[in-house]
Short mmCIF file of C-alpha atoms in Angstrom, two decimals:
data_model
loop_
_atom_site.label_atom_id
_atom_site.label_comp_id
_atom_site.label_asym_id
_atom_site.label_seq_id
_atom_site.Cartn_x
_atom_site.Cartn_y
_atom_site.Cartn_z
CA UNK Q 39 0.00 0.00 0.00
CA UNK Q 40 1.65 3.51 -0.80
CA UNK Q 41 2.42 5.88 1.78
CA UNK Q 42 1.38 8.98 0.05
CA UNK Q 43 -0.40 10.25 -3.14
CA UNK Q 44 1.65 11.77 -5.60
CA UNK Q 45 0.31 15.08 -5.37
CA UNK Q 46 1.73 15.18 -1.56
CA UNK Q 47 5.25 13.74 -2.87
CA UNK Q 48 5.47 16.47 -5.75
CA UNK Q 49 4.31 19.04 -2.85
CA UNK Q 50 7.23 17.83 -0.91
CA UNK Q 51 9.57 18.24 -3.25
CA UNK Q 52 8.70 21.34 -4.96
CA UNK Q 53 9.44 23.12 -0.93
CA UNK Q 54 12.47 25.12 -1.46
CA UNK Q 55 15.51 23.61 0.38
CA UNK Q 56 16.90 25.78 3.31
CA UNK Q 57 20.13 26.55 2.98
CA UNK Q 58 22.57 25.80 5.68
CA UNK Q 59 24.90 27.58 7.00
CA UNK Q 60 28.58 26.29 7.87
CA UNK Q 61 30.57 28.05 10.83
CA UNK Q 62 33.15 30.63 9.74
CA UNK Q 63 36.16 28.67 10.34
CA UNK Q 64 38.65 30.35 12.29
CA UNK Q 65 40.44 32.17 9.74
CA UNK Q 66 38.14 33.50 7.96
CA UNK Q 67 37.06 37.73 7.50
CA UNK Q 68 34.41 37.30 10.74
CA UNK Q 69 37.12 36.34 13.10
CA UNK Q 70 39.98 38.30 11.58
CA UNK Q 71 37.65 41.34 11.87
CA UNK Q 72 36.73 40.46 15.59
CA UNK Q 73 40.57 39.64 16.27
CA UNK Q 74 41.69 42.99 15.05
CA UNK Q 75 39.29 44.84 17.10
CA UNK Q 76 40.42 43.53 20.18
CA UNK Q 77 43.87 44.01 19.24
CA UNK Q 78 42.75 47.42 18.29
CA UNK Q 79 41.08 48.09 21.81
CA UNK Q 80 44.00 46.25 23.55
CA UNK Q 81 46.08 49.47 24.09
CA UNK Q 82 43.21 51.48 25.22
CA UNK Q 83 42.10 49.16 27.29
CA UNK Q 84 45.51 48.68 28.90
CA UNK Q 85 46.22 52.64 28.79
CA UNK Q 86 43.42 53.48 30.44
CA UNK Q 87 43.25 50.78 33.03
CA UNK Q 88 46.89 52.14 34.10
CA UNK Q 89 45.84 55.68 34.31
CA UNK Q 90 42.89 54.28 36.60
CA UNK Q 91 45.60 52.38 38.93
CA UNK Q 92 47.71 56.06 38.78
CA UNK Q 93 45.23 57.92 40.47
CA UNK Q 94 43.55 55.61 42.47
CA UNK Q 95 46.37 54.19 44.38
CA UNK Q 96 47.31 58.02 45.97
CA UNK Q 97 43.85 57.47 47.33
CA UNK Q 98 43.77 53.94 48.71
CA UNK Q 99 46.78 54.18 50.32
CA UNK Q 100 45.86 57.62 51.71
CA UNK Q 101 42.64 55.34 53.23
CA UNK Q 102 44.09 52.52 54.37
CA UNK Q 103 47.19 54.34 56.03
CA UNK Q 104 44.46 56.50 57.91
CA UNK Q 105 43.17 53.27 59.81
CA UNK Q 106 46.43 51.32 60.29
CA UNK Q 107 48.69 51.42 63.28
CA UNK Q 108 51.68 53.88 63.28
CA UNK Q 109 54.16 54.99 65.25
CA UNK Q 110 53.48 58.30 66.62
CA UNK Q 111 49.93 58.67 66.31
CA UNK Q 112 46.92 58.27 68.11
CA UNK Q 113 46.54 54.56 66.20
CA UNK Q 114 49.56 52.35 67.26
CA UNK Q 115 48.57 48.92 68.31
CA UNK Q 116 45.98 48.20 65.50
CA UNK Q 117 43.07 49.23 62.87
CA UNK Q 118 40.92 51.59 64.38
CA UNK Q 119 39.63 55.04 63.74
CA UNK Q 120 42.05 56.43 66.33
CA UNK Q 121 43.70 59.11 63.60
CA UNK Q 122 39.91 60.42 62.51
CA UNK Q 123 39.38 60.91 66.80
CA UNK Q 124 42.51 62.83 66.82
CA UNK Q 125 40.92 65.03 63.55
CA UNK Q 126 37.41 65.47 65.41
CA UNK Q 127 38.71 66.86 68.61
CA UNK Q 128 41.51 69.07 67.50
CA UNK Q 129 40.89 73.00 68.35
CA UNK Q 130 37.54 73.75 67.54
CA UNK Q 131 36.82 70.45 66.36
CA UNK Q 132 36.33 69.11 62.72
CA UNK Q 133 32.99 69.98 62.34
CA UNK Q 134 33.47 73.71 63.10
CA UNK Q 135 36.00 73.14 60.06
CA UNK Q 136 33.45 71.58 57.95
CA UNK Q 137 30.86 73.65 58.30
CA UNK Q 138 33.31 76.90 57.62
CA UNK Q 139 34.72 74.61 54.57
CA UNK Q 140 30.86 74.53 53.39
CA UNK Q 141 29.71 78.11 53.85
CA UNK Q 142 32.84 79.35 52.18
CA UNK Q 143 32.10 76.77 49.26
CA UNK Q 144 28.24 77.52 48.75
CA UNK Q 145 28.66 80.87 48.94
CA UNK Q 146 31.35 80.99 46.03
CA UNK Q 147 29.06 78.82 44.40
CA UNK Q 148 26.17 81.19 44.03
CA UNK Q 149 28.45 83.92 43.56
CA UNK Q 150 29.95 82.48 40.71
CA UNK Q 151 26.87 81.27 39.33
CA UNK Q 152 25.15 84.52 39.53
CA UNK Q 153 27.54 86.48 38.33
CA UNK Q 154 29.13 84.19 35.41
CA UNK Q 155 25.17 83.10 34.38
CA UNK Q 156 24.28 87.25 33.83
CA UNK Q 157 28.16 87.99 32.25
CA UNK Q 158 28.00 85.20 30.08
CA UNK Q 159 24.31 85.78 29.08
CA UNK Q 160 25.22 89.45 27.91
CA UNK Q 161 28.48 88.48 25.92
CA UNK Q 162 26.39 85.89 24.31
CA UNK Q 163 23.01 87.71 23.57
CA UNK Q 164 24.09 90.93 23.58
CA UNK Q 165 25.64 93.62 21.31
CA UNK Q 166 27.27 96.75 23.25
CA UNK Q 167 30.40 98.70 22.49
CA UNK Q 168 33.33 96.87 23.67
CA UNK Q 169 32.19 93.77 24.04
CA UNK Q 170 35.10 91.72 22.70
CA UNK Q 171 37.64 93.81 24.49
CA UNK Q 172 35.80 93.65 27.88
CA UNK Q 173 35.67 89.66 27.81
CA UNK Q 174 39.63 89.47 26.75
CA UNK Q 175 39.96 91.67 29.46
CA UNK Q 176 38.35 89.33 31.51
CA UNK Q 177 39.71 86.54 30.17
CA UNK Q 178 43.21 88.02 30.96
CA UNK Q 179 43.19 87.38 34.79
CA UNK Q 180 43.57 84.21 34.44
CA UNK Q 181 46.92 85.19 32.87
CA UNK Q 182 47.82 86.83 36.76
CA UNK Q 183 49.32 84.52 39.29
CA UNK Q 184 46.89 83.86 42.23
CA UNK Q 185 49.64 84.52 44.77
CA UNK Q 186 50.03 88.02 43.81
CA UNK Q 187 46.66 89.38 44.20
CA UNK Q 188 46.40 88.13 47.05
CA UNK Q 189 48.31 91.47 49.36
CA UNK Q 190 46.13 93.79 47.67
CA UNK Q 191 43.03 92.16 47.96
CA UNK Q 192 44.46 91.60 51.90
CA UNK Q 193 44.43 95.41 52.38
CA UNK Q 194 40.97 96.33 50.21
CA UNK Q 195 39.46 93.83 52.33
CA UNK Q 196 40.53 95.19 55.72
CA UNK Q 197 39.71 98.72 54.93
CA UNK Q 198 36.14 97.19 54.46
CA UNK Q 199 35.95 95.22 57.90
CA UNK Q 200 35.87 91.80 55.80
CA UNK Q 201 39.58 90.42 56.36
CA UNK Q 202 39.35 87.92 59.13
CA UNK Q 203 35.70 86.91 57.47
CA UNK Q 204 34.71 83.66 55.85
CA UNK Q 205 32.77 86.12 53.52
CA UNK Q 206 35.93 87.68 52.68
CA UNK Q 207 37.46 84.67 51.82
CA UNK Q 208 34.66 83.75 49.67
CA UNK Q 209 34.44 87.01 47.68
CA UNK Q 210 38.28 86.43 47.00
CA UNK Q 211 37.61 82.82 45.21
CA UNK Q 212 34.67 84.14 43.59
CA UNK Q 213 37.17 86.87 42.05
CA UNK Q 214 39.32 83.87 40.40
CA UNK Q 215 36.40 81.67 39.55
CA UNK Q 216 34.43 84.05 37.23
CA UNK Q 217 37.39 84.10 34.14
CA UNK Q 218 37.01 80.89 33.31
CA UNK Q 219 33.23 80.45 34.77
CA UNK Q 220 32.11 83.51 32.56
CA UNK Q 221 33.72 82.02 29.58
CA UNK Q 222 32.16 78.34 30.02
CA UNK Q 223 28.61 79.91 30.54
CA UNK Q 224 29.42 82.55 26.99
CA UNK Q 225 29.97 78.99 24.94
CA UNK Q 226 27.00 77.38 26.51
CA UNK Q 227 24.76 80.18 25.76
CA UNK Q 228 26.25 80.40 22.02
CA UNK Q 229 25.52 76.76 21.79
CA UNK Q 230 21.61 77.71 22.13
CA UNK Q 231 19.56 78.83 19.31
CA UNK Q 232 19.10 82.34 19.38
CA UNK Q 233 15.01 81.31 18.06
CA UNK Q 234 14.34 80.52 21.47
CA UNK Q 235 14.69 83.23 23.36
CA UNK Q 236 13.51 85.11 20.46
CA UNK Q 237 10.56 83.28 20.38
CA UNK Q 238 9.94 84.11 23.75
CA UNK Q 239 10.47 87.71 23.49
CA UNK Q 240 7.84 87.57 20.74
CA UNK Q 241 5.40 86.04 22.94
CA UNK Q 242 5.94 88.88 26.04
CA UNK Q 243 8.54 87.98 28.03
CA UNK Q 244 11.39 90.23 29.14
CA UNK Q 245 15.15 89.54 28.61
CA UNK Q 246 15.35 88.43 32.56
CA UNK Q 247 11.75 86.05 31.57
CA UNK Q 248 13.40 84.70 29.03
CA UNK Q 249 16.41 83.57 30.48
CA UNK Q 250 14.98 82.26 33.81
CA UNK Q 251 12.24 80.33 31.10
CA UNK Q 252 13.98 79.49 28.41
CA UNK Q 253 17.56 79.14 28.63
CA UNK Q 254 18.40 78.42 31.83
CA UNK Q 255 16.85 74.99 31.53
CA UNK Q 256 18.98 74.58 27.52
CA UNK Q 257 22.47 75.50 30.06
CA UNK Q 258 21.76 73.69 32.80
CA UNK Q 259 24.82 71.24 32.11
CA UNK Q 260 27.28 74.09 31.87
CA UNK Q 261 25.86 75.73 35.01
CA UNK Q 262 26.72 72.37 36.97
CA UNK Q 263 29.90 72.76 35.47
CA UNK Q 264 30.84 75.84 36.71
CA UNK Q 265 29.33 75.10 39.88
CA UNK Q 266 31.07 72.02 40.55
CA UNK Q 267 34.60 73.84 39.56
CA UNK Q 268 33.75 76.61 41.67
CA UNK Q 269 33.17 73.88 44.51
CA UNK Q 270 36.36 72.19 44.26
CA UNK Q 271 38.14 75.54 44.08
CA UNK Q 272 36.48 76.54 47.51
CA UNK Q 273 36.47 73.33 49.14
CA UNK Q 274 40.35 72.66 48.37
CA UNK Q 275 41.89 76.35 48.89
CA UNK Q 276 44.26 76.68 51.25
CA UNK Q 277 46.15 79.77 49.89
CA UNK Q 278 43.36 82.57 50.21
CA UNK Q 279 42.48 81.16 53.80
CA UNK Q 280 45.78 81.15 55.11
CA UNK Q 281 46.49 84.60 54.21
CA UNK Q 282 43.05 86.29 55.50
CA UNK Q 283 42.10 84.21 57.95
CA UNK Q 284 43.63 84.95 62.00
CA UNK Q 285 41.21 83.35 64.11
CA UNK Q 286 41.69 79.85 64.76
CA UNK Q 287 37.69 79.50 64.88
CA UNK Q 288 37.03 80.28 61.51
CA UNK Q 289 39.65 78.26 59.59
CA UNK Q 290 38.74 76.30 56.97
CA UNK Q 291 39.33 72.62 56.76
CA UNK Q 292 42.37 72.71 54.26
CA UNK Q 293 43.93 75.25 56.78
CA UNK Q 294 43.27 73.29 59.83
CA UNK Q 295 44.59 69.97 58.58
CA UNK Q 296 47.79 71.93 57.68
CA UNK Q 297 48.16 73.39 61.38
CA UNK Q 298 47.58 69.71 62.55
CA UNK Q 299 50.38 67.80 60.96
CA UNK Q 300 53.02 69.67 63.61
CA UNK Q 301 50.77 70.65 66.51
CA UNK Q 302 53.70 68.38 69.44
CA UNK Q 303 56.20 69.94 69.25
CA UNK Q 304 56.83 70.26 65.08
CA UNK Q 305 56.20 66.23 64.77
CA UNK Q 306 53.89 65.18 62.11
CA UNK Q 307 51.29 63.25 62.49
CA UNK Q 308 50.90 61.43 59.63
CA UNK Q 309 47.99 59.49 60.57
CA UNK Q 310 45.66 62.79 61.51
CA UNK Q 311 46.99 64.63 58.31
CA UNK Q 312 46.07 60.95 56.35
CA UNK Q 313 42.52 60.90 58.17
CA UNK Q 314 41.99 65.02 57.06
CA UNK Q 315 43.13 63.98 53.54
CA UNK Q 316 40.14 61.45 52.85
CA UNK Q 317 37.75 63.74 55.36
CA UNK Q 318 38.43 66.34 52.64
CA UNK Q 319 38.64 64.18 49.68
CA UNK Q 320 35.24 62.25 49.92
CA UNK Q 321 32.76 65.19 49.38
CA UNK Q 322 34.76 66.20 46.13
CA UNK Q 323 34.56 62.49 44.89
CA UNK Q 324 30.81 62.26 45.56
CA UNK Q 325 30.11 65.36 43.86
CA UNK Q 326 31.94 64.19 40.93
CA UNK Q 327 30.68 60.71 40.65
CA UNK Q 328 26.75 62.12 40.93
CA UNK Q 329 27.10 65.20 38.69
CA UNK Q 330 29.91 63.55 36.18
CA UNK Q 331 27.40 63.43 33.05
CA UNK Q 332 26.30 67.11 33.47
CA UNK Q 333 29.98 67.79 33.46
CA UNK Q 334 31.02 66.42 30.66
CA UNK Q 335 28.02 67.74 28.91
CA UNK Q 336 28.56 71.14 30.13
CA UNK Q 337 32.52 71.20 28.84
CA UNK Q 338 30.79 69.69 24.89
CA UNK Q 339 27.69 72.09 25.50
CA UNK Q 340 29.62 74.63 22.68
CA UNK Q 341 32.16 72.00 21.47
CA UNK Q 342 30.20 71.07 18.40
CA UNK Q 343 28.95 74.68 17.38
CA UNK Q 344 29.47 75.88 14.17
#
């Protein structure tokens, strides 16, 4: 008896065979593509990983020597937290020093944002006589050491009753934040297309309406830039500090760590100066890690224009 009719047979082999499909053997164009990308990547990869190890291991150690036993500090017989003790009870104590770190830091923040958000808004948006001269100008203290302006600025701020003032000290790194913060802002408003804000101008709002509106939300990455550089500036100065600042209760953290390391009798305590390192290191690192897409945004914000 047959198994099938010979329509079904013809029907089976009229179906179009599939093809199959052998494995690239191992020298052919797949893997000698895939091969040459990894060699490709291989010295990036290895580059980069070394750079990592570079600046991380400044860091570690810094940690790790903060908790381990040393000779001639308040941690000698094993791992403890004795060094960071040491740090919290010293003078005025290390939170007096933090929070004196943090209201010279957020005030140089705002100043700088302010002041850099309006001067960069104006050489960007607006025409005025000058213009190009007055942000060179600007531009040009950068060119001026730090160390030198720091006398005069000693004196102007004395004859004002603000030497000897956390606000003082603020005002100063606010001074040698707004070069580059002014310029960063310029390029990020440049970056934005002048139809916004024209667009809002056409629809009633003022110049102020429609920069608070419009393009303060389009420079938002650059404004975290500058604010995070202003930050860092604050947070890490020790210069401006040292030379304004008298009283022992209003030094800044930078300062006090300093005055630490030969408080007996000119010895150094390495583990307290260790402990002040990461206490001053580990807000900066945060900051960075959380706002490190908005900064690299903010530095391409006028990269591409034009």
């Amino acid at each position: 008896m047959p198994t099938g009719s010979p329509s079904t047979a013809t029907a089976i082999s009229e179906r179009p065979s599939t093809p199959t499909t052998a494995p690239a053997a191992p020298g052919s164009s797949g893997g000698t593509t895939t091969l040459a990308g990894v060699a490709l990547r291989t010295p990036y990869w290895v580059l980069t990983g070394a750079l990592a190890l570079i600046f991380l291991f400044p860091l570690v150690w810094t940690a790790v020597a903060s908790v381990a036993p040393q000779a001639g500090t308040n941690q000698t017989q094993r791992w403890g937290f004795g060094n960071y003790e040491t740090l919290t009870n010293y003078q005025a104590g290390i939170w007096r020093y933090l929070a004196n770190s943090a209201f010279v830091s957020a005030l140089t923040v705002a100043l700088t944002l302010l002041i850099s958000l309006l001067g960069g808004y104006a050489f960007a948006r607006f025409r005025f006589p000058g213009k190009n001269v007055l942000f060179l100008i600007t531009l040009a203290i950068l060119m001026v050491p730090y160390a030198t302006l720091l006398i005069p600025l000693y004196v102007l701020l004395n004859e004002v009753g603000l030497q000897n003032s956390l606000v003082g000290v603020a005002l100063v790194l606010t001074v040698f934040q707004l070069p580059f913060s002014t310029f960063l802002m310029r390029i990020s408003f440049e970056a934005v297309p002048r139809e916004l804000d024209e667009a809002a101008l056409v629809d009633g709002c003022s110049s102020f309406g429609a920069l608070w509106r419009v393009l303060v939300p389009a420079v938002k990455p650059g404004m975290i830039t500058v604010a995070l550089f202003a930050f860092l500036a604050a947070w890490n100065d020790f210069m401006a500090p040292l030379i304004l600042i008298n009283d022992s209760e209003r030094m800044t953290l930078p300062l006090a760590v300093s005055n630490l390391r030969g408080q007996v009798q000119g010895v150094v305590d390495y583990g307290a100066t260790e402990a002040g390192v990461v206490v001053l290191a580990l807000p900066c690192m945060v900051l960075f890690l959380l706002l490190q897409r908005h900064y690299v945004r903010g530095f391409m914000s006028g990269a591409l224009k034009g």
